[in-house]
PDB file of C-alpha atoms and ligand atoms in Angstrom:
ATOM      1  CA  UNK A 251      46.562 127.575  61.445  1.00 97.00           C
ATOM      2  CA  UNK A 252      43.832 125.584  59.660  1.00 98.00           C
ATOM      3  CA  UNK A 253      41.330 123.119  61.018  1.00 97.00           C
ATOM      4  CA  UNK A 254      38.857 120.855  59.196  1.00 98.00           C
ATOM      5  CA  UNK A 255      36.765 117.802  59.937  1.00 98.00           C
ATOM      6  CA  UNK A 256      37.157 115.464  56.957  1.00 98.00           C
ATOM      7  CA  UNK A 257      34.482 113.264  58.537  1.00 97.00           C
ATOM      8  CA  UNK A 258      33.331 112.786  62.090  1.00 98.00           C
ATOM      9  CA  UNK A 259      30.912 110.268  63.535  1.00 95.00           C
ATOM     10  CA  UNK A 260      30.583 106.816  64.987  1.00 90.00           C
ATOM     11  CA  UNK A 261      31.299 105.387  61.542  1.00 91.00           C
ATOM     12  CA  UNK A 262      34.583 107.167  60.889  1.00 97.00           C
ATOM     13  CA  UNK A 263      36.753 110.020  62.121  1.00 98.00           C
ATOM     14  CA  UNK A 264      39.464 112.073  60.468  1.00 98.00           C
ATOM     15  CA  UNK A 265      40.425 115.630  61.378  1.00 98.00           C
ATOM     16  CA  UNK A 266      42.947 117.821  59.573  1.00 98.00           C
ATOM     17  CA  UNK A 267      45.061 120.399  61.426  1.00 98.00           C
ATOM     18  CA  UNK A 268      47.777 122.334  59.650  1.00 98.00           C
ATOM     19  CA  UNK A 269      50.012 125.383  59.668  1.00 98.00           C
ATOM     20  CA  UNK A 270      51.822 126.960  56.741  1.00 95.00           C
ATOM     21  CA  UNK A 271      54.615 124.414  57.154  1.00 97.00           C
ATOM     22  CA  UNK A 272      53.105 121.305  58.729  1.00 98.00           C
ATOM     23  CA  UNK A 273      50.030 119.157  58.168  1.00 98.00           C
ATOM     24  CA  UNK A 274      48.606 116.563  60.530  1.00 98.00           C
ATOM     25  CA  UNK A 275      45.691 114.192  60.626  1.00 98.00           C
ATOM     26  CA  UNK A 276      44.053 113.259  63.897  1.00 98.00           C
ATOM     27  CA  UNK A 277      42.721 109.718  63.323  1.00 98.00           C
ATOM     28  CA  UNK A 278      42.144 108.074  59.967  1.00 98.00           C
ATOM     29  CA  UNK A 279      38.990 106.039  60.551  1.00 98.00           C
ATOM     30  CA  UNK A 280      37.670 105.775  57.022  1.00 96.00           C
ATOM     31  CA  UNK A 281      38.971 104.307  53.799  1.00 96.00           C
ATOM     32  CA  UNK A 282      42.217 105.681  52.407  1.00 96.00           C
ATOM     33  CA  UNK A 283      40.341 106.647  49.251  1.00 97.00           C
ATOM     34  CA  UNK A 284      37.810 108.773  51.124  1.00 97.00           C
ATOM     35  CA  UNK A 285      40.527 110.449  53.182  1.00 97.00           C
ATOM     36  CA  UNK A 286      42.450 111.336  50.023  1.00 97.00           C
ATOM     37  CA  UNK A 287      39.292 112.697  48.391  1.00 97.00           C
ATOM     38  CA  UNK A 288      38.457 114.698  51.524  1.00 97.00           C
ATOM     39  CA  UNK A 289      41.926 116.211  51.692  1.00 98.00           C
ATOM     40  CA  UNK A 290      41.855 117.023  47.989  1.00 98.00           C
ATOM     41  CA  UNK A 291      38.532 118.813  48.475  1.00 97.00           C
ATOM     42  CA  UNK A 292      40.253 121.264  50.868  1.00 97.00           C
ATOM     43  CA  UNK A 293      43.276 121.601  48.562  1.00 97.00           C
ATOM     44  CA  UNK A 294      45.595 119.381  50.573  1.00 97.00           C
ATOM     45  CA  UNK A 295      47.516 116.353  49.394  1.00 97.00           C
ATOM     46  CA  UNK A 296      47.840 113.184  51.431  1.00 98.00           C
ATOM     47  CA  UNK A 297      51.508 112.933  50.456  1.00 97.00           C
ATOM     48  CA  UNK A 298      52.123 116.243  52.275  1.00 97.00           C
ATOM     49  CA  UNK A 299      50.926 114.965  55.661  1.00 98.00           C
ATOM     50  CA  UNK A 300      53.711 115.116  58.259  1.00 98.00           C
ATOM     51  CA  UNK A 301      52.078 112.803  60.756  1.00 98.00           C
ATOM     52  CA  UNK A 302      49.018 110.845  61.773  1.00 98.00           C
ATOM     53  CA  UNK A 303      48.005 111.267  65.412  1.00 98.00           C
ATOM     54  CA  UNK A 304      45.982 108.311  66.678  1.00 98.00           C
ATOM     55  CA  UNK A 305      43.665 108.756  69.666  1.00 98.00           C
ATOM     56  CA  UNK A 306      42.943 105.034  70.167  1.00 98.00           C
ATOM     57  CA  UNK A 307      42.707 101.752  68.298  1.00 98.00           C
ATOM     58  CA  UNK A 308      38.964 101.499  67.556  1.00 98.00           C
ATOM     59  CA  UNK A 309      38.303 100.898  63.873  1.00 97.00           C
ATOM     60  CA  UNK A 310      36.359 104.155  63.422  1.00 98.00           C
ATOM     61  CA  UNK A 311      39.721 105.861  64.131  1.00 98.00           C
ATOM     62  CA  UNK A 312      42.235 103.681  62.294  1.00 98.00           C
ATOM     63  CA  UNK A 313      40.403 102.109  59.355  1.00 97.00           C
ATOM     64  CA  UNK A 314      42.517 103.872  56.696  1.00 97.00           C
ATOM     65  CA  UNK A 315      45.797 103.691  58.607  1.00 98.00           C
ATOM     66  CA  UNK A 316      47.341 100.656  56.936  1.00 97.00           C
ATOM     67  CA  UNK A 317      46.690 101.926  53.423  1.00 97.00           C
ATOM     68  CA  UNK A 318      47.920 105.489  54.065  1.00 97.00           C
ATOM     69  CA  UNK A 319      50.986 104.398  56.024  1.00 95.00           C
ATOM     70  CA  UNK A 320      52.038 101.932  53.310  1.00 96.00           C
ATOM     71  CA  UNK A 321      51.365 104.273  50.406  1.00 97.00           C
ATOM     72  CA  UNK A 322      52.901 107.457  51.836  1.00 97.00           C
ATOM     73  CA  UNK A 323      55.169 106.313  54.713  1.00 97.00           C
ATOM     74  CA  UNK A 324      53.580 108.847  57.077  1.00 98.00           C
ATOM     75  CA  UNK A 325      54.792 108.649  60.708  1.00 98.00           C
ATOM     76  CA  UNK A 326      52.131 107.416  63.140  1.00 98.00           C
ATOM     77  CA  UNK A 327      51.997 108.870  66.657  1.00 98.00           C
ATOM     78  CA  UNK A 328      50.229 106.936  69.423  1.00 98.00           C
ATOM     79  CA  UNK A 329      50.715 105.744  72.988  1.00 98.00           C
ATOM     80  CA  UNK A 330      52.620 102.471  73.464  1.00 98.00           C
ATOM     81  CA  UNK A 331      49.549 100.455  74.430  1.00 98.00           C
ATOM     82  CA  UNK A 332      47.628 101.856  71.461  1.00 98.00           C
ATOM     83  CA  UNK A 333      50.482 100.891  69.125  1.00 98.00           C
ATOM     84  CA  UNK A 334      50.427  97.328  70.484  1.00 98.00           C
ATOM     85  CA  UNK A 335      46.635  97.151  70.127  1.00 98.00           C
ATOM     86  CA  UNK A 336      46.824  98.439  66.538  1.00 97.00           C
ATOM     87  CA  UNK A 337      49.465  95.872  65.610  1.00 96.00           C
ATOM     88  CA  UNK A 338      47.177  93.136  66.946  1.00 95.00           C
ATOM     89  CA  UNK A 339      44.325  94.413  64.746  1.00 94.00           C
ATOM     90  CA  UNK A 340      44.531  92.163  61.688  1.00 91.00           C
ATOM     91  CA  UNK A 341      42.730  94.409  59.143  1.00 92.00           C
ATOM     92  CA  UNK A 342      45.544  96.960  59.591  1.00 93.00           C
ATOM     93  CA  UNK A 343      47.860  94.728  57.554  1.00 93.00           C
ATOM     94  CA  UNK A 344      51.623  95.110  57.516  1.00 93.00           C
ATOM     95  CA  UNK A 345      52.920  98.514  58.568  1.00 95.00           C
ATOM     96  CA  UNK A 346      56.622  99.281  58.722  1.00 95.00           C
ATOM     97  CA  UNK A 347      57.662  99.277  62.402  1.00 96.00           C
ATOM     98  CA  UNK A 348      59.803 102.362  61.917  1.00 97.00           C
ATOM     99  CA  UNK A 349      56.682 104.453  61.198  1.00 98.00           C
ATOM    100  CA  UNK A 350      55.342 104.062  64.745  1.00 98.00           C
ATOM    101  CA  UNK A 351      56.373 106.826  67.163  1.00 98.00           C
ATOM    102  CA  UNK A 352      55.479 106.266  70.784  1.00 98.00           C
ATOM    103  CA  UNK A 353      54.046 109.262  72.626  1.00 98.00           C
ATOM    104  CA  UNK A 354      53.134 109.806  76.272  1.00 98.00           C
ATOM    105  CA  UNK A 355      50.198 111.653  77.815  1.00 98.00           C
ATOM    106  CA  UNK A 356      51.247 115.051  79.170  1.00 98.00           C
ATOM    107  CA  UNK A 357      54.534 115.017  77.260  1.00 98.00           C
ATOM    108  CA  UNK A 358      54.143 117.531  74.426  1.00 98.00           C
ATOM    109  CA  UNK A 359      56.256 117.102  71.294  1.00 98.00           C
ATOM    110  CA  UNK A 360      56.811 119.009  68.058  1.00 98.00           C
ATOM    111  CA  UNK A 361      56.144 118.123  64.457  1.00 98.00           C
ATOM    112  CA  UNK A 362      57.801 120.913  62.483  1.00 98.00           C
ATOM    113  CA  UNK A 363      56.168 124.118  63.756  1.00 98.00           C
ATOM    114  CA  UNK A 364      53.205 122.429  65.448  1.00 98.00           C
ATOM    115  CA  UNK A 365      53.340 121.506  69.112  1.00 98.00           C
ATOM    116  CA  UNK A 366      51.247 118.453  69.939  1.00 98.00           C
ATOM    117  CA  UNK A 367      50.060 117.943  73.517  1.00 98.00           C
ATOM    118  CA  UNK A 368      48.422 114.552  74.166  1.00 98.00           C
ATOM    119  CA  UNK A 369      46.395 114.032  77.324  1.00 98.00           C
ATOM    120  CA  UNK A 370      44.565 111.031  78.758  1.00 98.00           C
ATOM    121  CA  UNK A 371      40.855 110.417  78.374  1.00 98.00           C
ATOM    122  CA  UNK A 372      38.577 107.757  79.821  1.00 98.00           C
ATOM    123  CA  UNK A 373      37.363 105.331  77.138  1.00 98.00           C
ATOM    124  CA  UNK A 374      37.217 101.563  76.692  1.00 97.00           C
ATOM    125  CA  UNK A 375      40.489 101.334  74.771  1.00 98.00           C
ATOM    126  CA  UNK A 376      44.089 100.413  75.674  1.00 98.00           C
ATOM    127  CA  UNK A 377      45.468 103.882  76.484  1.00 98.00           C
ATOM    128  CA  UNK A 378      43.362 106.545  74.740  1.00 98.00           C
ATOM    129  CA  UNK A 379      44.338 110.205  74.440  1.00 98.00           C
ATOM    130  CA  UNK A 380      42.936 113.437  73.065  1.00 98.00           C
ATOM    131  CA  UNK A 381      45.115 116.080  71.423  1.00 98.00           C
ATOM    132  CA  UNK A 382      45.686 119.743  71.782  1.00 98.00           C
ATOM    133  CA  UNK A 383      47.728 121.263  68.944  1.00 98.00           C
ATOM    134  CA  UNK A 384      49.460 124.588  69.437  1.00 98.00           C
ATOM    135  CA  UNK A 385      50.975 126.906  66.858  1.00 98.00           C
ATOM    136  CA  UNK A 386      52.386 130.307  67.744  1.00 96.00           C
ATOM    137  CA  UNK A 387      49.725 131.767  70.029  1.00 96.00           C
ATOM    138  CA  UNK A 388      46.824 129.675  68.653  1.00 98.00           C
ATOM    139  CA  UNK A 389      45.568 126.262  69.617  1.00 98.00           C
ATOM    140  CA  UNK A 390      42.929 123.731  68.692  1.00 98.00           C
ATOM    141  CA  UNK A 391      41.662 120.680  70.552  1.00 98.00           C
ATOM    142  CA  UNK A 392      40.236 117.427  69.237  1.00 98.00           C
ATOM    143  CA  UNK A 393      38.393 115.586  71.970  1.00 98.00           C
ATOM    144  CA  UNK A 394      36.131 112.642  71.228  1.00 98.00           C
ATOM    145  CA  UNK A 395      35.511 109.161  72.676  1.00 98.00           C
ATOM    146  CA  UNK A 396      35.379 109.924  76.364  1.00 98.00           C
ATOM    147  CA  UNK A 397      32.951 108.607  78.935  1.00 97.00           C
ATOM    148  CA  UNK A 398      33.210 111.590  81.223  1.00 96.00           C
ATOM    149  CA  UNK A 399      35.316 114.679  81.814  1.00 97.00           C
ATOM    150  CA  UNK A 400      37.033 115.992  84.906  1.00 97.00           C
ATOM    151  CA  UNK A 401      39.149 118.956  85.973  1.00 98.00           C
ATOM    152  CA  UNK A 402      42.232 117.441  84.327  1.00 98.00           C
ATOM    153  CA  UNK A 403      40.499 117.452  80.934  1.00 98.00           C
ATOM    154  CA  UNK A 404      38.951 120.881  81.467  1.00 98.00           C
ATOM    155  CA  UNK A 405      42.420 122.251  82.305  1.00 98.00           C
ATOM    156  CA  UNK A 406      43.852 120.900  79.049  1.00 98.00           C
ATOM    157  CA  UNK A 407      41.129 122.621  77.043  1.00 98.00           C
ATOM    158  CA  UNK A 408      41.535 126.128  78.430  1.00 98.00           C
ATOM    159  CA  UNK A 409      42.281 128.987  76.062  1.00 98.00           C
ATOM    160  CA  UNK A 410      41.532 127.110  72.832  1.00 98.00           C
ATOM    161  CA  UNK A 411      40.804 128.971  69.601  1.00 98.00           C
ATOM    162  CA  UNK A 412      39.074 125.988  67.990  1.00 98.00           C
ATOM    163  CA  UNK A 413      37.649 122.711  69.212  1.00 98.00           C
ATOM    164  CA  UNK A 414      36.058 119.574  67.858  1.00 98.00           C
ATOM    165  CA  UNK A 415      34.096 118.162  70.768  1.00 98.00           C
ATOM    166  CA  UNK A 416      32.230 114.885  71.000  1.00 98.00           C
ATOM    167  CA  UNK A 417      28.426 115.096  71.228  1.00 98.00           C
ATOM    168  CA  UNK A 418      27.792 111.388  70.783  1.00 98.00           C
ATOM    169  CA  UNK A 419      24.248 110.625  71.769  1.00 98.00           C
ATOM    170  CA  UNK A 420      20.974 111.781  73.153  1.00 97.00           C
ATOM    171  CA  UNK A 421      20.523 109.842  76.388  1.00 97.00           C
ATOM    172  CA  UNK A 422      16.822 109.361  75.792  1.00 96.00           C
ATOM    173  CA  UNK A 423      17.214 108.116  72.225  1.00 97.00           C
ATOM    174  CA  UNK A 424      19.879 105.696  73.429  1.00 96.00           C
ATOM    175  CA  UNK A 425      17.771 104.404  76.305  1.00 95.00           C
ATOM    176  CA  UNK A 426      14.630 103.754  74.254  1.00 96.00           C
ATOM    177  CA  UNK A 427      16.605 102.638  71.169  1.00 95.00           C
ATOM    178  CA  UNK A 428      17.313  99.189  69.833  1.00 94.00           C
ATOM    179  CA  UNK A 429      20.854  98.697  71.179  1.00 94.00           C
ATOM    180  CA  UNK A 430      21.277  95.681  73.466  1.00 96.00           C
ATOM    181  CA  UNK A 431      21.449  96.423  77.194  1.00 95.00           C
ATOM    182  CA  UNK A 432      25.192  95.805  77.552  1.00 95.00           C
ATOM    183  CA  UNK A 433      25.967  98.199  74.706  1.00 95.00           C
ATOM    184  CA  UNK A 434      23.758 100.924  76.182  1.00 96.00           C
ATOM    185  CA  UNK A 435      25.587 100.506  79.494  1.00 95.00           C
ATOM    186  CA  UNK A 436      28.944 100.672  77.748  1.00 94.00           C
ATOM    187  CA  UNK A 437      28.119 103.905  75.910  1.00 94.00           C
ATOM    188  CA  UNK A 438      26.628 105.539  79.003  1.00 95.00           C
ATOM    189  CA  UNK A 439      29.457 104.361  81.277  1.00 94.00           C
ATOM    190  CA  UNK A 440      32.572 106.182  82.441  1.00 95.00           C
ATOM    191  CA  UNK A 441      34.600 104.671  79.603  1.00 97.00           C
ATOM    192  CA  UNK A 442      31.990 105.287  76.899  1.00 97.00           C
ATOM    193  CA  UNK A 443      30.980 108.438  75.066  1.00 98.00           C
ATOM    194  CA  UNK A 444      29.882 111.993  75.917  1.00 98.00           C
ATOM    195  CA  UNK A 445      26.165 112.679  75.622  1.00 98.00           C
ATOM    196  CA  UNK A 446      24.873 115.886  74.056  1.00 98.00           C
ATOM    197  CA  UNK A 447      24.132 117.265  77.534  1.00 98.00           C
ATOM    198  CA  UNK A 448      27.618 116.531  78.809  1.00 98.00           C
ATOM    199  CA  UNK A 449      29.162 118.008  75.672  1.00 98.00           C
ATOM    200  CA  UNK A 450      27.218 121.198  76.403  1.00 97.00           C
ATOM    201  CA  UNK A 451      28.356 121.212  80.031  1.00 97.00           C
ATOM    202  CA  UNK A 452      31.982 120.650  79.085  1.00 97.00           C
ATOM    203  CA  UNK A 453      31.736 123.397  76.478  1.00 97.00           C
ATOM    204  CA  UNK A 454      30.465 125.779  79.167  1.00 96.00           C
ATOM    205  CA  UNK A 455      33.643 125.156  81.152  1.00 96.00           C
ATOM    206  CA  UNK A 456      35.981 125.956  78.257  1.00 97.00           C
ATOM    207  CA  UNK A 457      34.125 128.867  76.652  1.00 96.00           C
ATOM    208  CA  UNK A 458      35.921 132.164  76.440  1.00 95.00           C
ATOM    209  CA  UNK A 459      35.785 135.106  74.053  1.00 95.00           C
ATOM    210  CA  UNK A 460      38.550 133.706  71.843  1.00 96.00           C
ATOM    211  CA  UNK A 461      36.944 130.328  71.135  1.00 97.00           C
ATOM    212  CA  UNK A 462      35.704 131.142  67.658  1.00 94.00           C
ATOM    213  CA  UNK A 463      35.506 127.719  65.997  1.00 97.00           C
ATOM    214  CA  UNK A 464      33.348 125.099  67.673  1.00 98.00           C
ATOM    215  CA  UNK A 465      32.433 121.838  65.981  1.00 98.00           C
ATOM    216  CA  UNK A 466      30.367 119.103  67.560  1.00 98.00           C
ATOM    217  CA  UNK A 467      31.453 115.684  66.353  1.00 98.00           C
ATOM    218  CA  UNK A 468      31.411 111.912  66.673  1.00 98.00           C
ATOM    219  CA  UNK A 469      27.609 111.836  66.541  1.00 98.00           C
ATOM    220  CA  UNK A 470      26.062 108.380  66.846  1.00 97.00           C
ATOM    221  CA  UNK A 471      24.199 107.291  63.729  1.00 95.00           C
ATOM    222  CA  UNK A 472      21.531 105.475  65.765  1.00 95.00           C
ATOM    223  CA  UNK A 473      21.163 107.633  68.841  1.00 97.00           C
ATOM    224  CA  UNK A 474      21.540 111.224  67.694  1.00 97.00           C
ATOM    225  CA  UNK A 475      20.980 113.628  64.830  1.00 97.00           C
ATOM    226  CA  UNK A 476      22.562 116.933  63.960  1.00 97.00           C
ATOM    227  CA  UNK A 477      19.720 119.269  64.957  1.00 98.00           C
ATOM    228  CA  UNK A 478      19.242 117.538  68.302  1.00 98.00           C
ATOM    229  CA  UNK A 479      22.959 117.652  69.170  1.00 98.00           C
ATOM    230  CA  UNK A 480      23.059 121.310  68.185  1.00 98.00           C
ATOM    231  CA  UNK A 481      19.928 122.323  70.109  1.00 98.00           C
ATOM    232  CA  UNK A 482      20.879 120.398  73.245  1.00 98.00           C
ATOM    233  CA  UNK A 483      24.399 121.845  73.384  1.00 98.00           C
ATOM    234  CA  UNK A 484      23.068 125.358  72.674  1.00 97.00           C
ATOM    235  CA  UNK A 485      20.549 125.158  75.490  1.00 96.00           C
ATOM    236  CA  UNK A 486      23.211 123.935  77.944  1.00 96.00           C
ATOM    237  CA  UNK A 487      25.338 126.944  77.019  1.00 95.00           C
ATOM    238  CA  UNK A 488      22.475 129.425  77.238  1.00 94.00           C
ATOM    239  CA  UNK A 489      21.074 128.056  80.497  1.00 93.00           C
ATOM    240  CA  UNK A 490      24.462 127.244  82.050  1.00 89.00           C
ATOM    241  CA  UNK A 491      26.234 129.305  84.672  1.00 84.00           C
ATOM    242  CA  UNK A 492      28.346 131.442  82.387  1.00 85.00           C
ATOM    243  CA  UNK A 493      28.032 134.921  80.938  1.00 88.00           C
ATOM    244  CA  UNK A 494      27.382 133.598  77.434  1.00 91.00           C
ATOM    245  CA  UNK A 495      24.470 132.700  75.203  1.00 90.00           C
ATOM    246  CA  UNK A 496      24.812 130.031  72.514  1.00 90.00           C
ATOM    247  CA  UNK A 497      24.290 132.631  69.804  1.00 89.00           C
ATOM    248  CA  UNK A 498      27.485 134.397  70.938  1.00 90.00           C
ATOM    249  CA  UNK A 499      29.437 131.547  69.338  1.00 90.00           C
ATOM    250  CA  UNK A 500      29.153 129.937  65.924  1.00 91.00           C
ATOM    251  CA  UNK A 501      28.523 126.319  66.936  1.00 96.00           C
ATOM    252  CA  UNK A 502      28.569 123.866  64.043  1.00 97.00           C
ATOM    253  CA  UNK A 503      28.018 120.163  63.686  1.00 98.00           C
ATOM    254  CA  UNK A 504      30.688 118.180  61.804  1.00 98.00           C
ATOM    255  CA  UNK A 505      29.071 115.908  59.232  1.00 96.00           C
ATOM    256  CA  UNK A 506      29.547 112.180  59.092  1.00 95.00           C
ATOM    257  CA  UNK A 507      30.019 111.974  55.346  1.00 92.00           C
ATOM    258  CA  UNK A 508      31.406 115.241  54.065  1.00 95.00           C
ATOM    259  CA  UNK A 509      34.153 117.659  55.073  1.00 97.00           C
ATOM    260  CA  UNK A 510      33.425 120.788  57.071  1.00 97.00           C
ATOM    261  CA  UNK A 511      34.693 124.053  55.744  1.00 96.00           C
ATOM    262  CA  UNK A 512      38.421 124.638  56.218  1.00 97.00           C
ATOM    263  CA  UNK A 513      38.513 126.969  59.210  1.00 98.00           C
ATOM    264  CA  UNK A 514      41.286 129.541  59.566  1.00 97.00           C
ATOM    265  CA  UNK A 515      42.237 129.786  63.239  1.00 95.00           C
TER     266      UNK A 515
HETATM  267 ZN1   ZN B 299      36.309 104.578  70.552  1.00 63.12          ZN
HETATM  268 ZN1   ZN B 300      35.118 106.516  68.036  1.00 63.12          ZN
END
């Protein structure tokens, strides 16, 4: 199984997950051109994608969807409310209705030899989900755009081999920053985004010896930077109530404008 962040951040998200026989994208929130270039850089072709899994309808997750769907006729998987919200989003343009496949939280489905398990997250969108993707005895999780986590989410992230986890903002940078009050409240709220601290705390609850690939993602351009996200998450892990130290795990930060390495899971 392979896993790669094509880009991740508040300005665009696209994650590749593939097996020998199947290739998926989780979100396509940047231009079709940049997605194609990103996939080419890891030796994958856009035409070979078997599906696009959409987490929710915000533009940083669907910006390239119209172009890719029209050009390659790739099936699009999303919850019913997300599909409706995407259709109402004018910049998407015309997408063939038959490409939309409705999915349901907690109802896993298969795309070739990959099992996809969507589960609900709390975010200010119509019906957002995160995805766990299983192949043989391996699994990866992509979890971004959530205001908080609970036992339900922690349960869905047990036993992962790889994860891309949101570390959106530093609470202090956000609070003293230039965002208007309502936007700060939205980001900090239950349907907003995970702070670096909360990313670290969530990571502590899903750490186990087999979790070998950890990427922090969806960093805010205004209210975070890579070193700060990394250091904050590492100190939560090291100081947290678990047997581990941050240096026991290779924790990486997914970049906003270039692909990560292609991880073999
Ligand atoms: Zn969002
Ligand atoms: Zn987002």
